[in-house]
Tab-separated table of C-alpha atoms and ligand atoms in Angstrom:
chain	number	residue	atom	x	y	z
A	1	UNK	CA	0.000	0.000	0.000
A	2	UNK	CA	1.300	3.479	-0.878
A	3	UNK	CA	2.188	5.691	2.076
A	4	UNK	CA	-0.397	8.338	2.965
A	5	UNK	CA	1.832	11.241	1.954
A	6	UNK	CA	2.993	9.901	-1.436
A	7	UNK	CA	0.633	12.176	-3.382
A	8	UNK	CA	0.863	15.276	-1.210
A	9	UNK	CA	2.097	18.359	-3.088
A	10	UNK	CA	0.789	20.841	-0.548
A	11	UNK	CA	0.032	20.565	3.139
A	12	UNK	CA	-1.470	23.157	5.469
A	13	UNK	CA	-0.152	23.183	8.998
A	14	UNK	CA	-2.491	24.489	11.681
A	15	UNK	CA	-0.809	25.867	14.784
A	16	UNK	CA	-3.042	25.364	17.861
A	17	UNK	CA	-1.339	28.363	19.484
A	18	UNK	CA	-2.461	30.779	16.740
A	19	UNK	CA	-5.876	32.085	15.765
A	20	UNK	CA	-7.296	31.841	12.273
A	21	UNK	CA	-7.493	34.932	10.090
A	22	UNK	CA	-10.666	37.057	10.199
A	23	UNK	CA	-13.794	34.974	9.666
A	24	UNK	CA	-12.011	31.872	8.374
A	25	UNK	CA	-13.064	28.511	9.760
A	26	UNK	CA	-11.001	25.342	10.029
A	27	UNK	CA	-13.326	23.550	7.622
A	28	UNK	CA	-12.585	26.237	4.967
A	29	UNK	CA	-9.025	24.937	4.692
A	30	UNK	CA	-10.231	22.081	2.494
A	31	UNK	CA	-11.605	24.547	-0.081
A	32	UNK	CA	-8.062	25.695	-0.831
A	33	UNK	CA	-7.282	22.355	-2.511
A	34	UNK	CA	-4.541	21.512	-0.007
A	35	UNK	CA	-3.845	17.773	0.105
A	36	UNK	CA	-3.670	17.268	3.868
A	37	UNK	CA	-3.729	19.075	7.202
A	38	UNK	CA	-1.119	18.769	9.931
A	39	UNK	CA	-2.022	20.073	13.373
A	40	UNK	CA	1.111	21.007	15.261
A	41	UNK	CA	3.249	23.775	16.678
A	42	UNK	CA	6.040	24.476	19.101
A	43	UNK	CA	4.526	26.470	21.958
A	44	UNK	CA	1.377	25.948	24.042
A	45	UNK	CA	0.245	22.862	22.164
A	46	UNK	CA	-2.074	21.032	24.525
A	47	UNK	CA	-4.263	18.060	23.926
A	48	UNK	CA	-7.372	20.177	24.594
A	49	UNK	CA	-6.420	22.731	21.936
A	50	UNK	CA	-5.612	20.029	19.396
A	51	UNK	CA	-8.856	18.220	20.188
A	52	UNK	CA	-10.987	21.302	19.583
A	53	UNK	CA	-9.370	21.754	16.156
A	54	UNK	CA	-9.947	18.085	15.350
A	55	UNK	CA	-13.587	18.500	16.364
A	56	UNK	CA	-13.910	21.451	13.982
A	57	UNK	CA	-12.411	19.292	11.227
A	58	UNK	CA	-14.570	16.240	11.902
A	59	UNK	CA	-16.438	16.425	8.580
A	60	UNK	CA	-13.336	17.080	6.502
A	61	UNK	CA	-12.367	14.402	3.994
A	62	UNK	CA	-8.661	15.048	3.425
A	63	UNK	CA	-6.076	13.341	5.672
A	64	UNK	CA	-5.453	14.975	9.045
A	65	UNK	CA	-2.302	14.235	11.018
A	66	UNK	CA	-1.104	15.541	14.362
A	67	UNK	CA	2.523	16.319	15.197
A	68	UNK	CA	2.325	15.588	18.916
A	69	UNK	CA	4.157	17.670	21.466
A	70	UNK	CA	1.995	16.336	24.301
A	71	UNK	CA	0.989	12.849	25.302
A	72	UNK	CA	-2.130	11.929	23.345
A	73	UNK	CA	-4.619	9.803	25.229
A	74	UNK	CA	-7.272	9.120	22.668
A	75	UNK	CA	-7.360	8.540	18.962
A	76	UNK	CA	-10.076	10.666	17.396
A	77	UNK	CA	-11.968	9.364	14.391
A	78	UNK	CA	-11.089	12.468	12.360
A	79	UNK	CA	-7.400	11.703	12.730
A	80	UNK	CA	-5.438	9.774	10.073
A	81	UNK	CA	-2.440	9.391	12.364
A	82	UNK	CA	0.563	11.007	14.007
A	83	UNK	CA	3.677	12.445	12.377
A	84	UNK	CA	6.422	12.302	14.942
A	85	UNK	CA	9.287	14.785	14.480
A	86	UNK	CA	12.821	13.660	15.224
A	87	UNK	CA	15.030	16.761	15.109
A	88	UNK	CA	18.350	15.472	13.833
A	89	UNK	CA	20.307	18.660	14.470
A	90	UNK	CA	18.867	19.305	17.953
A	91	UNK	CA	21.459	19.819	20.676
A	92	UNK	CA	18.807	18.916	23.233
A	93	UNK	CA	18.343	15.152	22.937
A	94	UNK	CA	14.811	15.513	24.285
A	95	UNK	CA	13.868	16.262	20.659
A	96	UNK	CA	15.771	13.325	19.176
A	97	UNK	CA	14.651	10.440	21.379
A	98	UNK	CA	13.779	11.817	24.831
A	99	UNK	CA	10.198	12.978	24.376
A	100	UNK	CA	9.546	10.016	22.110
A	101	UNK	CA	10.759	7.570	24.709
A	102	UNK	CA	8.488	9.116	27.312
A	103	UNK	CA	5.548	9.151	24.910
A	104	UNK	CA	6.019	5.474	24.068
A	105	UNK	CA	6.472	4.520	27.708
A	106	UNK	CA	3.242	6.216	28.748
A	107	UNK	CA	1.021	5.497	25.761
A	108	UNK	CA	-0.624	2.535	24.170
A	109	UNK	CA	0.294	3.365	20.588
A	110	UNK	CA	-1.204	1.978	17.437
A	111	UNK	CA	2.025	1.778	15.496
A	112	UNK	CA	0.394	1.650	12.078
A	113	UNK	CA	-0.741	5.244	12.590
A	114	UNK	CA	2.582	6.666	13.841
A	115	UNK	CA	5.144	7.842	11.262
A	116	UNK	CA	8.452	9.555	12.040
A	117	UNK	CA	9.672	12.652	10.222
A	118	UNK	CA	13.410	13.397	10.152
A	119	UNK	CA	13.540	17.153	10.734
A	120	UNK	CA	16.482	19.374	9.994
A	121	UNK	CA	15.800	22.789	11.526
A	122	UNK	CA	17.462	25.565	9.538
A	123	UNK	CA	16.152	28.938	10.728
A	124	UNK	CA	18.061	29.877	13.910
A	125	UNK	CA	15.501	32.611	14.686
A	126	UNK	CA	12.546	30.205	14.819
A	127	UNK	CA	10.847	29.027	18.011
A	128	UNK	CA	11.539	25.429	17.050
A	129	UNK	CA	15.283	26.167	16.760
A	130	UNK	CA	15.284	27.786	20.191
A	131	UNK	CA	13.321	25.003	21.855
A	132	UNK	CA	15.363	22.188	20.372
A	133	UNK	CA	18.657	24.123	20.649
A	134	UNK	CA	19.192	23.254	17.006
A	135	UNK	CA	22.578	23.763	15.445
A	136	UNK	CA	21.555	25.740	12.362
A	137	UNK	CA	25.077	26.754	11.449
A	138	UNK	CA	25.185	24.234	8.637
A	139	UNK	CA	26.489	24.487	5.095
A	140	UNK	CA	24.981	22.514	2.271
A	141	UNK	CA	27.342	19.555	2.820
A	142	UNK	CA	26.328	19.406	6.489
A	143	UNK	CA	22.645	19.397	5.545
A	144	UNK	CA	23.151	16.735	2.884
A	145	UNK	CA	25.039	14.576	5.408
A	146	UNK	CA	22.093	14.819	7.830
A	147	UNK	CA	19.812	13.789	4.995
A	148	UNK	CA	21.926	10.731	4.185
A	149	UNK	CA	22.016	9.888	7.871
A	150	UNK	CA	18.215	10.124	7.958
A	151	UNK	CA	17.574	7.951	4.951
A	152	UNK	CA	20.504	5.503	4.820
A	153	UNK	CA	21.241	4.986	8.508
A	154	UNK	CA	17.966	5.674	10.253
A	155	UNK	CA	15.716	4.436	7.426
A	156	UNK	CA	13.501	7.524	7.509
A	157	UNK	CA	10.790	7.829	4.863
A	158	UNK	CA	10.185	11.532	5.381
A	159	UNK	CA	12.863	14.222	5.495
A	160	UNK	CA	11.557	17.633	6.569
A	161	UNK	CA	13.605	20.762	5.876
A	162	UNK	CA	12.205	23.183	8.422
A	163	UNK	CA	12.876	26.864	7.746
A	164	UNK	CA	9.822	27.875	9.812
A	165	UNK	CA	9.210	31.618	9.465
A	166	UNK	CA	11.612	32.290	6.605
A	167	UNK	CA	11.969	31.203	3.010
A	168	UNK	CA	14.855	28.787	2.649
A	169	UNK	CA	17.539	28.468	0.045
A	170	UNK	CA	16.180	26.588	-3.018
A	171	UNK	CA	19.722	25.432	-3.863
A	172	UNK	CA	19.994	23.647	-0.505
A	173	UNK	CA	16.562	22.087	-1.023
A	174	UNK	CA	17.559	20.962	-4.536
A	175	UNK	CA	20.808	19.446	-3.220
A	176	UNK	CA	18.803	17.508	-0.651
A	177	UNK	CA	16.369	16.307	-3.303
A	178	UNK	CA	19.305	15.052	-5.398
A	179	UNK	CA	20.622	13.143	-2.396
A	180	UNK	CA	17.436	11.278	-1.546
A	181	UNK	CA	16.727	7.947	-3.152
A	182	UNK	CA	13.186	7.202	-2.061
A	183	UNK	CA	12.337	9.238	1.033
A	184	UNK	CA	9.862	12.050	0.533
A	185	UNK	CA	11.109	15.609	0.903
A	186	UNK	CA	8.886	17.953	2.912
A	187	UNK	CA	9.785	21.634	2.779
A	188	UNK	CA	8.332	24.192	5.199
A	189	UNK	CA	9.084	27.844	5.882
A	190	UNK	CA	8.115	31.271	4.585
A	191	UNK	CA	5.821	30.185	1.758
A	192	UNK	CA	3.324	33.016	1.487
A	193	UNK	CA	2.274	33.415	-2.151
A	194	UNK	CA	2.128	31.740	-5.562
A	195	UNK	CA	5.761	32.462	-6.416
A	196	UNK	CA	7.316	31.148	-3.215
A	197	UNK	CA	5.170	28.005	-3.359
A	198	UNK	CA	6.039	27.477	-7.023
A	199	UNK	CA	9.753	27.885	-6.363
A	200	UNK	CA	9.895	25.418	-3.507
A	201	UNK	CA	7.549	22.880	-5.140
A	202	UNK	CA	10.040	22.802	-7.988
A	203	UNK	CA	12.672	21.345	-5.672
A	204	UNK	CA	10.704	19.583	-2.893
A	205	UNK	CA	8.078	16.823	-3.076
A	206	UNK	CA	5.707	18.430	-0.600
A	207	UNK	CA	5.492	22.053	0.488
A	208	UNK	CA	4.027	22.949	3.855
A	209	UNK	CA	2.490	26.296	4.730
A	210	UNK	CA	1.789	27.487	8.252
A	211	UNK	CA	1.947	31.196	9.057
A	212	UNK	CA	0.187	32.269	5.856
A	213	UNK	CA	-2.989	30.538	7.067
A	214	UNK	CA	-2.998	32.404	10.365
A	215	UNK	CA	-1.692	35.734	9.083
A	216	UNK	CA	-3.245	36.121	5.627
A	217	UNK	CA	-6.053	33.571	5.503
A	218	UNK	CA	-7.694	31.022	3.262
A	219	UNK	CA	-7.401	32.904	-0.042
A	220	UNK	CA	-3.667	33.313	0.407
A	221	UNK	CA	-3.344	29.610	1.178
A	222	UNK	CA	-5.276	28.875	-2.013
A	223	UNK	CA	-2.714	30.872	-3.984
A	224	UNK	CA	0.075	28.761	-2.492
A	225	UNK	CA	-1.793	25.593	-3.474
A	226	UNK	CA	-1.898	26.777	-7.086
A	227	UNK	CA	1.797	27.655	-6.959
A	228	UNK	CA	2.675	24.274	-5.462
A	229	UNK	CA	0.677	22.300	-8.047
A	230	UNK	CA	2.147	24.288	-10.948
A	231	UNK	CA	5.663	24.074	-9.501
A	232	UNK	CA	5.341	20.343	-9.016
A	233	UNK	CA	4.161	19.822	-12.607
A	234	UNK	CA	7.179	21.765	-13.848
A	235	UNK	CA	9.717	19.809	-11.800
B	301	1GP	C1	6.189	25.272	10.180
B	301	1GP	O1	7.186	24.308	8.239
B	301	1GP	C2	6.041	24.944	8.726
B	301	1GP	O2	6.406	24.090	10.913
B	301	1GP	C3	5.617	26.102	7.885
B	301	1GP	O3	6.427	27.236	8.066
B	301	1GP	O4	4.940	28.891	9.201
B	301	1GP	O5	6.924	29.650	7.851
B	301	1GP	O6	4.890	28.699	6.736
B	301	1GP	P1	5.766	28.718	7.966
């Protein structure tokens, strides 16, 4: 069976710590044409906040995954599964195996719905870089080496270049894409319009937008979906 994310060109990430724009509703996200929704963030992500978003998305038919930063106790019907970040360049090992170990120890997991993502955090000014104490002082060879480590040593199926809050360097993303043999490349960070989505979809398999949903709203997300689809077709 193909993995859930094989056909994702565009994903919208909902941060439980941020409000939606104007009159937007969570259910409106589907109208943008995005392929999937990830619920996750770095600060103030509680099970109650995630649950209320999942409730608002209960009638939605695209896949919905949660990136857990809390210990989930129940598996909601609306949920397709969990995407579990492993931050490869974190200095704080809590974000490599520590939180995961605790989560596994305390939870009764259904393993078929838990999928790891090998994150490489690349914007030193982001909250995720601060929290994980990520070493973002990496040149392209360093990043590529992390990517090989992820795929060839750790057997990861998803590599996530996380530039959260800023648009990354397309040359670095392209170098990573060239390095991967079969893992899927997720790119996230700073995508805010057609052009930026197009550019990154040219070099990544899946582009992820976050802030644009909360700051500019559904129509802006829709523009990024069009950019991602066109960029993907061109690549
Ligand atoms: C954040 O990669 C996502 O985890 C998206 O980044 O918020 O900058 O769009 P932005």
